[in-house]
Amino acid sequence: LSLILIRDWRSFLRPRNLAVLSLLFSLALTIYLYLPLRTEAGAAITWGDPDTIDRFLAHVTARAHRSGYVLNKGIWEYLGRALEGSAFVGVEFGFLLLFGVWGWLRGLRPRWRVFAVLVVLFDLFYTIFLNTITLEITAFGLVTAMVLALLCGLGISDVLRRVRESARVGKSLKSAAGAAFCLVPLSPLIFNFGYCDQSRNYTAYEHAVNILRTAGSGSVLLADGDNNVFPLVYARVCEGMGEGVEILDRLNVIFRWPSQEPGPIRKGAIRKAIETMVRDKPERPVYIGASYSNVFPLPEEFSLVHHGLLERVKGTGTPTRVDDLRRLWEGYSTISFYEPMGRDYMNRQVCAFFHLHLSRYFFQLGLREKGLEAAQWSSRIGYNDPSIHSHLGICLSQNGLFEEGFRELSL
């Protein structure tokens, strides 16, 4: 639509053209029909079950989560997000942005310049104002990156053409300039290779395996957060792991709660369901896998104890002995958690929580130095994750390391 408005806005004034354009625009929207069709076909994951008109509209219009993500922050938070987004662009392109600016100035006609600017502005508006998810998690700015890459190509092409057409530049220099520009793509490849090469990254797989080993057959696992739920989805759906574990996710999206309608469950209903499952079968252990366990509200008489990578509802299942915890930690798959490699935000969070739980285990055994070392590992890996520093601050303070705990809470 933007292209048509820029090149021939009068076409909207002609009824026949308007009808054709409206039809083509509507055809593009039919991609959303994929959602109810795949839901009816029995897809493994269907977010919000969009197989009825109401649930379909709720999903497409983001009605269910709009209030939590759209235009709900202050001006300073949005300013910080804008600066963060700009910094990401600078890190990705570096000096190549100079060629992008030159390509925009010299390689495009005025209308296409306006179009390129509008694409970038609309993409930045979506990135900054229509989401609150950290920019490190989702590929925000992808459209901006594509536009800038094209502009960089145009800029490099124009500079190289000018060098070749210049009578002042010798033949050998022209050949050298061509070879030098051919090497330009090596810059982002070299500086970003560590993040692009994930050949040794089995973090999500090992995390799912460890969670299911912790829970064990015959248990109930209450899961929350993408870092816990989606690895479990792969493990269960693709590899059939942990069939003996009853998994329930808080948002009731994939691992459904019994006798509940699709969609998020109210806290009161969660509290009542947990109370029922504990009272009816106290011999069955109930575990919680979440960054913050309070997302699953427990009745007042129930408490939680740390159990490996999870937390366990106290009083469920057989009592846990120290030897059981030792065997549990010895049986964990840990290669990716110590492997030196570039990690994205989600991978860092999984690894940081692993070392946080390990730190708690060492403190529980009275191994103070090892506990502090594991906490330091967690802090370094999750350096920009406030939830990690908060948990570490509490953990260290509870074990008498007040200075270290205060330092973590201050980060």
Tab-separated table of C-alpha atoms in Angstrom, residues 63-362:
chain	number	residue	atom	x	y	z
A	63	ARG	CA	-6.624	-9.138	22.584
A	64	ALA	CA	-5.444	-11.624	25.185
A	65	HIS	CA	-2.089	-9.980	25.848
A	66	ARG	CA	-2.346	-6.516	24.306
A	67	SER	CA	-2.642	-4.719	27.627
A	68	GLY	CA	0.605	-6.257	28.864
A	69	TYR	CA	2.709	-5.343	25.834
A	70	VAL	CA	1.315	-2.331	23.954
A	71	LEU	CA	1.926	1.291	24.977
A	72	ASN	CA	2.034	0.548	28.695
A	73	LYS	CA	5.444	1.994	29.614
A	74	GLY	CA	6.755	5.424	30.540
A	75	ILE	CA	8.620	7.792	28.220
A	76	TRP	CA	12.015	7.063	29.794
A	77	GLU	CA	11.552	3.306	29.355
A	78	TYR	CA	10.669	3.794	25.705
A	79	LEU	CA	13.641	6.104	25.257
A	80	GLY	CA	15.912	3.432	26.720
A	81	ARG	CA	14.375	0.839	24.410
A	82	ALA	CA	14.941	3.120	21.412
A	83	LEU	CA	18.593	3.591	22.360
A	84	GLU	CA	18.995	-0.156	22.881
A	85	GLY	CA	17.485	-0.883	19.456
A	86	SER	CA	19.769	1.676	17.807
A	87	ALA	CA	22.776	0.173	19.573
A	88	PHE	CA	21.904	-3.281	18.207
A	89	VAL	CA	21.847	-1.884	14.678
A	90	GLY	CA	25.225	-0.250	15.248
A	91	VAL	CA	26.751	-3.463	16.582
A	92	GLU	CA	25.398	-5.531	13.687
A	93	PHE	CA	26.567	-3.237	10.876
A	94	GLY	CA	29.432	-1.198	12.338
A	95	PHE	CA	31.281	0.895	9.741
A	96	LEU	CA	29.083	-0.555	6.983
A	97	LEU	CA	26.404	1.941	8.047
A	98	LEU	CA	28.470	4.624	6.282
A	99	PHE	CA	27.962	2.759	3.007
A	100	GLY	CA	24.274	2.429	3.879
A	101	VAL	CA	23.908	6.192	4.233
A	102	TRP	CA	25.789	6.714	0.970
A	103	GLY	CA	23.585	4.153	-0.770
A	104	TRP	CA	20.474	5.911	0.505
A	105	LEU	CA	21.751	9.285	-0.757
A	106	ARG	CA	23.173	8.212	-4.109
A	107	GLY	CA	21.526	4.929	-5.018
A	108	LEU	CA	17.820	5.712	-4.676
A	109	ARG	CA	15.343	8.054	-6.244
A	110	PRO	CA	13.547	10.465	-3.883
A	111	ARG	CA	10.382	8.332	-3.676
A	112	TRP	CA	12.372	5.212	-2.804
A	113	ARG	CA	14.277	7.132	-0.163
A	114	VAL	CA	11.002	8.079	1.470
A	115	PHE	CA	9.843	4.465	1.238
A	116	ALA	CA	13.029	3.156	2.877
A	117	VAL	CA	12.719	5.659	5.723
A	118	LEU	CA	9.060	4.762	6.274
A	119	VAL	CA	9.853	1.039	6.419
A	120	VAL	CA	12.533	1.621	9.040
A	121	LEU	CA	10.342	4.000	11.073
A	122	PHE	CA	7.366	1.622	11.114
A	123	ASP	CA	9.648	-1.267	12.089
A	124	LEU	CA	11.194	0.777	14.915
A	125	PHE	CA	7.747	1.867	16.095
A	126	TYR	CA	6.676	-1.757	16.375
A	127	THR	CA	9.923	-2.716	18.093
A	128	ILE	CA	9.817	0.114	20.638
A	129	PHE	CA	6.149	0.737	21.409
A	130	LEU	CA	4.224	-2.442	20.590
A	131	ASN	CA	6.321	-4.858	22.652
A	132	THR	CA	7.989	-5.008	26.024
A	133	ILE	CA	9.987	-8.181	25.393
A	134	THR	CA	13.718	-7.603	25.578
A	135	LEU	CA	15.298	-6.959	22.199
A	136	GLU	CA	17.748	-9.793	22.812
A	137	ILE	CA	15.034	-12.450	22.800
A	138	THR	CA	13.131	-11.852	19.586
A	139	ALA	CA	14.443	-10.872	16.152
A	140	PHE	CA	13.106	-7.334	16.322
A	141	GLY	CA	14.525	-4.974	13.717
A	142	LEU	CA	14.848	-7.722	11.130
A	143	VAL	CA	13.079	-5.615	8.489
A	144	THR	CA	15.352	-2.668	9.323
A	145	ALA	CA	18.391	-4.916	8.940
A	146	MET	CA	17.192	-6.067	5.507
A	147	VAL	CA	16.694	-2.474	4.317
A	148	LEU	CA	20.085	-1.402	5.642
A	149	ALA	CA	21.785	-4.396	4.014
A	150	LEU	CA	20.325	-3.399	0.642
A	151	LEU	CA	21.406	0.206	1.161
A	152	CYS	CA	24.926	-0.935	2.074
A	153	GLY	CA	25.081	-2.905	-1.151
A	154	LEU	CA	23.955	0.122	-3.147
A	155	GLY	CA	26.522	2.331	-1.397
A	156	ILE	CA	29.399	-0.077	-2.003
A	157	SER	CA	28.343	-0.508	-5.641
A	158	ASP	CA	28.259	3.263	-6.193
A	159	VAL	CA	31.651	3.846	-4.575
A	160	LEU	CA	33.227	1.026	-6.570
A	161	ARG	CA	31.714	2.349	-9.811
A	162	ARG	CA	33.104	5.814	-9.146
A	163	VAL	CA	36.558	4.383	-8.461
A	164	ARG	CA	36.536	2.376	-11.688
A	165	GLU	CA	35.314	5.338	-13.774
A	166	SER	CA	37.832	7.775	-12.317
A	167	ALA	CA	40.657	8.733	-14.654
A	168	ARG	CA	42.849	9.655	-11.704
A	169	VAL	CA	42.927	6.122	-10.288
A	170	GLY	CA	45.427	3.705	-11.766
A	171	LYS	CA	44.565	0.230	-13.018
A	172	SER	CA	46.289	-1.531	-10.137
A	173	LEU	CA	44.438	0.581	-7.565
A	174	LYS	CA	41.129	-0.146	-9.289
A	175	SER	CA	41.820	-3.882	-9.062
A	176	ALA	CA	42.861	-3.515	-5.417
A	177	ALA	CA	39.695	-1.553	-4.644
A	178	GLY	CA	37.555	-4.283	-6.193
A	179	ALA	CA	39.310	-6.957	-4.155
A	180	ALA	CA	39.008	-4.890	-0.968
A	181	PHE	CA	35.266	-4.435	-1.391
A	182	CYS	CA	34.878	-8.159	-1.994
A	183	LEU	CA	36.340	-8.656	1.487
A	184	VAL	CA	33.827	-6.290	3.148
A	185	PRO	CA	31.332	-9.088	3.988
A	186	LEU	CA	34.079	-10.803	5.980
A	187	SER	CA	33.825	-8.132	8.680
A	188	PRO	CA	30.338	-9.033	10.009
A	189	LEU	CA	31.058	-12.722	9.400
A	190	ILE	CA	34.199	-12.673	11.552
A	191	PHE	CA	32.859	-10.478	14.359
A	192	ASN	CA	29.532	-12.348	14.618
A	193	PHE	CA	30.789	-15.870	13.972
A	194	GLY	CA	30.818	-16.775	17.658
A	195	TYR	CA	27.097	-16.077	17.926
A	196	CYS	CA	26.231	-17.680	14.600
A	197	ASP	CA	28.150	-20.892	15.264
A	198	GLN	CA	25.928	-22.845	17.612
A	199	SER	CA	27.230	-26.285	16.624
A	200	ARG	CA	28.078	-27.090	20.267
A	201	ASN	CA	24.915	-25.652	21.753
A	202	TYR	CA	22.698	-28.358	23.248
A	203	THR	CA	21.468	-26.174	26.095
A	204	ALA	CA	17.720	-26.491	25.484
A	205	TYR	CA	17.962	-30.260	24.943
A	206	GLU	CA	20.044	-30.831	28.067
A	207	HIS	CA	17.754	-28.550	30.067
A	208	ALA	CA	14.688	-30.593	29.095
A	209	VAL	CA	16.456	-33.869	29.869
A	210	ASN	CA	17.550	-32.570	33.278
A	211	ILE	CA	14.077	-31.302	34.169
A	212	LEU	CA	12.451	-34.631	33.332
A	213	ARG	CA	15.166	-36.526	35.234
A	214	THR	CA	14.477	-34.333	38.245
A	215	ALA	CA	10.731	-34.886	38.208
A	216	GLY	CA	10.802	-38.607	37.489
A	217	SER	CA	7.991	-40.921	36.494
A	218	GLY	CA	4.714	-40.627	38.360
A	219	SER	CA	5.144	-36.975	39.280
A	220	VAL	CA	3.375	-33.729	38.377
A	221	LEU	CA	5.411	-30.903	36.835
A	222	LEU	CA	4.031	-27.355	36.798
A	223	ALA	CA	5.994	-25.448	34.140
A	224	ASP	CA	6.141	-21.773	33.270
A	225	GLY	CA	8.298	-19.639	30.993
A	226	ASP	CA	9.530	-20.221	27.454
A	227	ASN	CA	12.856	-21.568	28.697
A	228	ASN	CA	11.078	-24.385	30.505
A	229	VAL	CA	7.949	-25.053	28.468
A	230	PHE	CA	9.310	-25.154	24.917
A	231	PRO	CA	12.276	-27.469	25.602
A	232	LEU	CA	9.751	-29.765	27.294
A	233	VAL	CA	7.502	-29.549	24.230
A	234	TYR	CA	10.351	-30.755	22.018
A	235	ALA	CA	11.318	-33.506	24.437
A	236	ARG	CA	7.751	-34.793	24.801
A	237	VAL	CA	6.339	-34.277	21.296
A	238	CYS	CA	9.412	-35.001	19.162
A	239	GLU	CA	11.292	-37.583	21.233
A	240	GLY	CA	8.603	-38.980	23.521
A	241	MET	CA	10.548	-38.265	26.707
A	242	GLY	CA	9.018	-38.215	30.150
A	243	GLU	CA	5.735	-39.905	29.292
A	244	GLY	CA	5.343	-40.786	32.966
A	245	VAL	CA	5.450	-37.119	34.033
A	246	GLU	CA	2.196	-35.161	33.999
A	247	ILE	CA	3.194	-31.709	32.715
A	248	LEU	CA	0.929	-28.680	33.124
A	249	ASP	CA	1.909	-25.255	31.780
A	250	ARG	CA	0.651	-22.145	33.558
A	251	LEU	CA	-0.803	-20.516	30.434
A	252	ASN	CA	-2.736	-23.692	29.611
A	253	VAL	CA	-1.511	-23.534	26.010
A	254	ILE	CA	0.270	-26.808	25.298
A	255	PHE	CA	0.206	-29.015	28.386
A	256	ARG	CA	-3.433	-28.516	29.329
A	257	TRP	CA	-4.909	-28.513	32.800
A	258	PRO	CA	-7.739	-31.031	33.259
A	259	SER	CA	-11.290	-29.676	33.199
A	260	GLN	CA	-10.209	-26.213	32.081
A	261	GLU	CA	-11.182	-24.175	29.051
A	262	PRO	CA	-8.387	-23.131	26.647
A	263	GLY	CA	-6.524	-20.008	27.659
A	264	PRO	CA	-4.832	-18.685	30.813
A	265	ILE	CA	-6.173	-19.920	34.157
A	266	ARG	CA	-6.969	-17.602	37.034
A	267	LYS	CA	-4.753	-17.819	40.094
A	268	GLY	CA	-7.635	-18.960	42.234
A	269	ALA	CA	-8.291	-21.897	39.934
A	270	ILE	CA	-4.584	-22.821	39.946
A	271	ARG	CA	-4.471	-22.708	43.760
A	272	LYS	CA	-7.550	-24.923	43.999
A	273	ALA	CA	-6.221	-27.412	41.424
A	274	ILE	CA	-2.876	-27.719	43.241
A	275	GLU	CA	-4.611	-28.186	46.584
A	276	THR	CA	-6.803	-30.931	45.106
A	277	MET	CA	-3.932	-32.846	43.504
A	278	VAL	CA	-1.854	-32.684	46.699
A	279	ARG	CA	-4.679	-33.747	49.021
A	280	ASP	CA	-5.976	-36.504	46.740
A	281	LYS	CA	-2.575	-38.102	46.054
A	282	PRO	CA	-0.008	-36.942	48.616
A	283	GLU	CA	2.280	-39.806	47.593
A	284	ARG	CA	2.707	-38.232	44.138
A	285	PRO	CA	5.470	-35.563	44.101
A	286	VAL	CA	4.566	-32.147	42.677
A	287	TYR	CA	7.356	-30.009	41.190
A	288	ILE	CA	7.493	-26.440	39.926
A	289	GLY	CA	9.766	-25.353	37.096
A	290	ALA	CA	9.644	-21.562	36.801
A	291	SER	CA	11.914	-18.541	37.166
A	292	TYR	CA	9.581	-17.307	39.877
A	293	SER	CA	7.685	-20.082	41.639
A	294	ASN	CA	5.030	-17.671	42.961
A	295	VAL	CA	3.368	-17.703	39.534
A	296	PHE	CA	1.823	-20.919	40.847
A	297	PRO	CA	-0.031	-19.765	43.985
A	298	LEU	CA	0.047	-22.420	46.679
A	299	PRO	CA	-2.397	-22.764	49.568
A	300	GLU	CA	-0.962	-21.230	52.750
A	301	GLU	CA	-0.208	-24.549	54.420
A	302	PHE	CA	2.061	-25.692	51.566
A	303	SER	CA	5.697	-24.671	51.128
A	304	LEU	CA	8.468	-25.340	48.612
A	305	VAL	CA	11.893	-26.921	48.942
A	306	HIS	CA	14.707	-26.790	46.376
A	307	HIS	CA	15.125	-30.063	44.523
A	308	GLY	CA	17.793	-29.987	41.823
A	309	LEU	CA	16.704	-27.679	39.022
A	310	LEU	CA	13.131	-27.596	40.296
A	311	GLU	CA	11.232	-26.783	43.450
A	312	ARG	CA	9.128	-29.406	45.164
A	313	VAL	CA	5.934	-28.981	47.112
A	314	LYS	CA	6.890	-30.027	50.612
A	315	GLY	CA	5.043	-33.080	51.871
A	316	THR	CA	4.427	-34.650	48.460
A	317	GLY	CA	6.061	-37.942	47.537
A	318	THR	CA	8.662	-39.702	49.619
A	319	PRO	CA	11.138	-37.583	51.645
A	320	THR	CA	14.288	-36.606	49.748
A	321	ARG	CA	17.655	-37.636	51.173
A	322	VAL	CA	21.018	-35.964	50.591
A	323	ASP	CA	22.215	-39.018	48.647
A	324	ASP	CA	19.216	-38.663	46.329
A	325	LEU	CA	20.188	-35.081	45.532
A	326	ARG	CA	23.816	-36.069	45.011
A	327	ARG	CA	22.862	-38.768	42.507
A	328	LEU	CA	20.505	-36.318	40.822
A	329	TRP	CA	23.213	-33.713	40.266
A	330	GLU	CA	25.740	-36.346	39.191
A	331	GLY	CA	23.272	-37.582	36.571
A	332	TYR	CA	22.599	-34.197	35.004
A	333	SER	CA	23.740	-33.506	31.454
A	334	THR	CA	25.998	-30.462	31.735
A	335	ILE	CA	28.192	-30.141	28.611
A	336	SER	CA	26.536	-26.988	27.255
A	337	PHE	CA	26.474	-25.262	30.630
A	338	TYR	CA	30.272	-25.067	30.758
A	339	GLU	CA	31.055	-24.819	27.047
A	340	PRO	CA	32.725	-21.501	26.093
A	341	MET	CA	30.620	-20.138	23.226
A	342	GLY	CA	28.526	-17.159	22.218
A	343	ARG	CA	25.099	-17.324	23.860
A	344	ASP	CA	21.914	-15.415	23.213
A	345	TYR	CA	19.791	-14.041	26.045
A	346	MET	CA	17.616	-17.134	26.504
A	347	ASN	CA	20.581	-19.502	26.521
A	348	ARG	CA	22.364	-17.333	29.045
A	349	GLN	CA	19.299	-17.374	31.272
A	350	VAL	CA	19.032	-21.184	31.226
A	351	CYS	CA	22.747	-21.550	32.017
A	352	ALA	CA	22.650	-18.868	34.708
A	353	PHE	CA	19.731	-20.573	36.467
A	354	PHE	CA	21.539	-23.913	36.253
A	355	HIS	CA	24.520	-22.479	38.153
A	356	LEU	CA	22.165	-20.698	40.569
A	357	HIS	CA	20.538	-24.020	41.496
A	358	LEU	CA	23.976	-25.626	41.739
A	359	SER	CA	25.044	-22.862	44.116
A	360	ARG	CA	22.026	-23.536	46.333
A	361	TYR	CA	22.885	-27.232	46.365
A	362	PHE	CA	26.468	-26.575	47.462
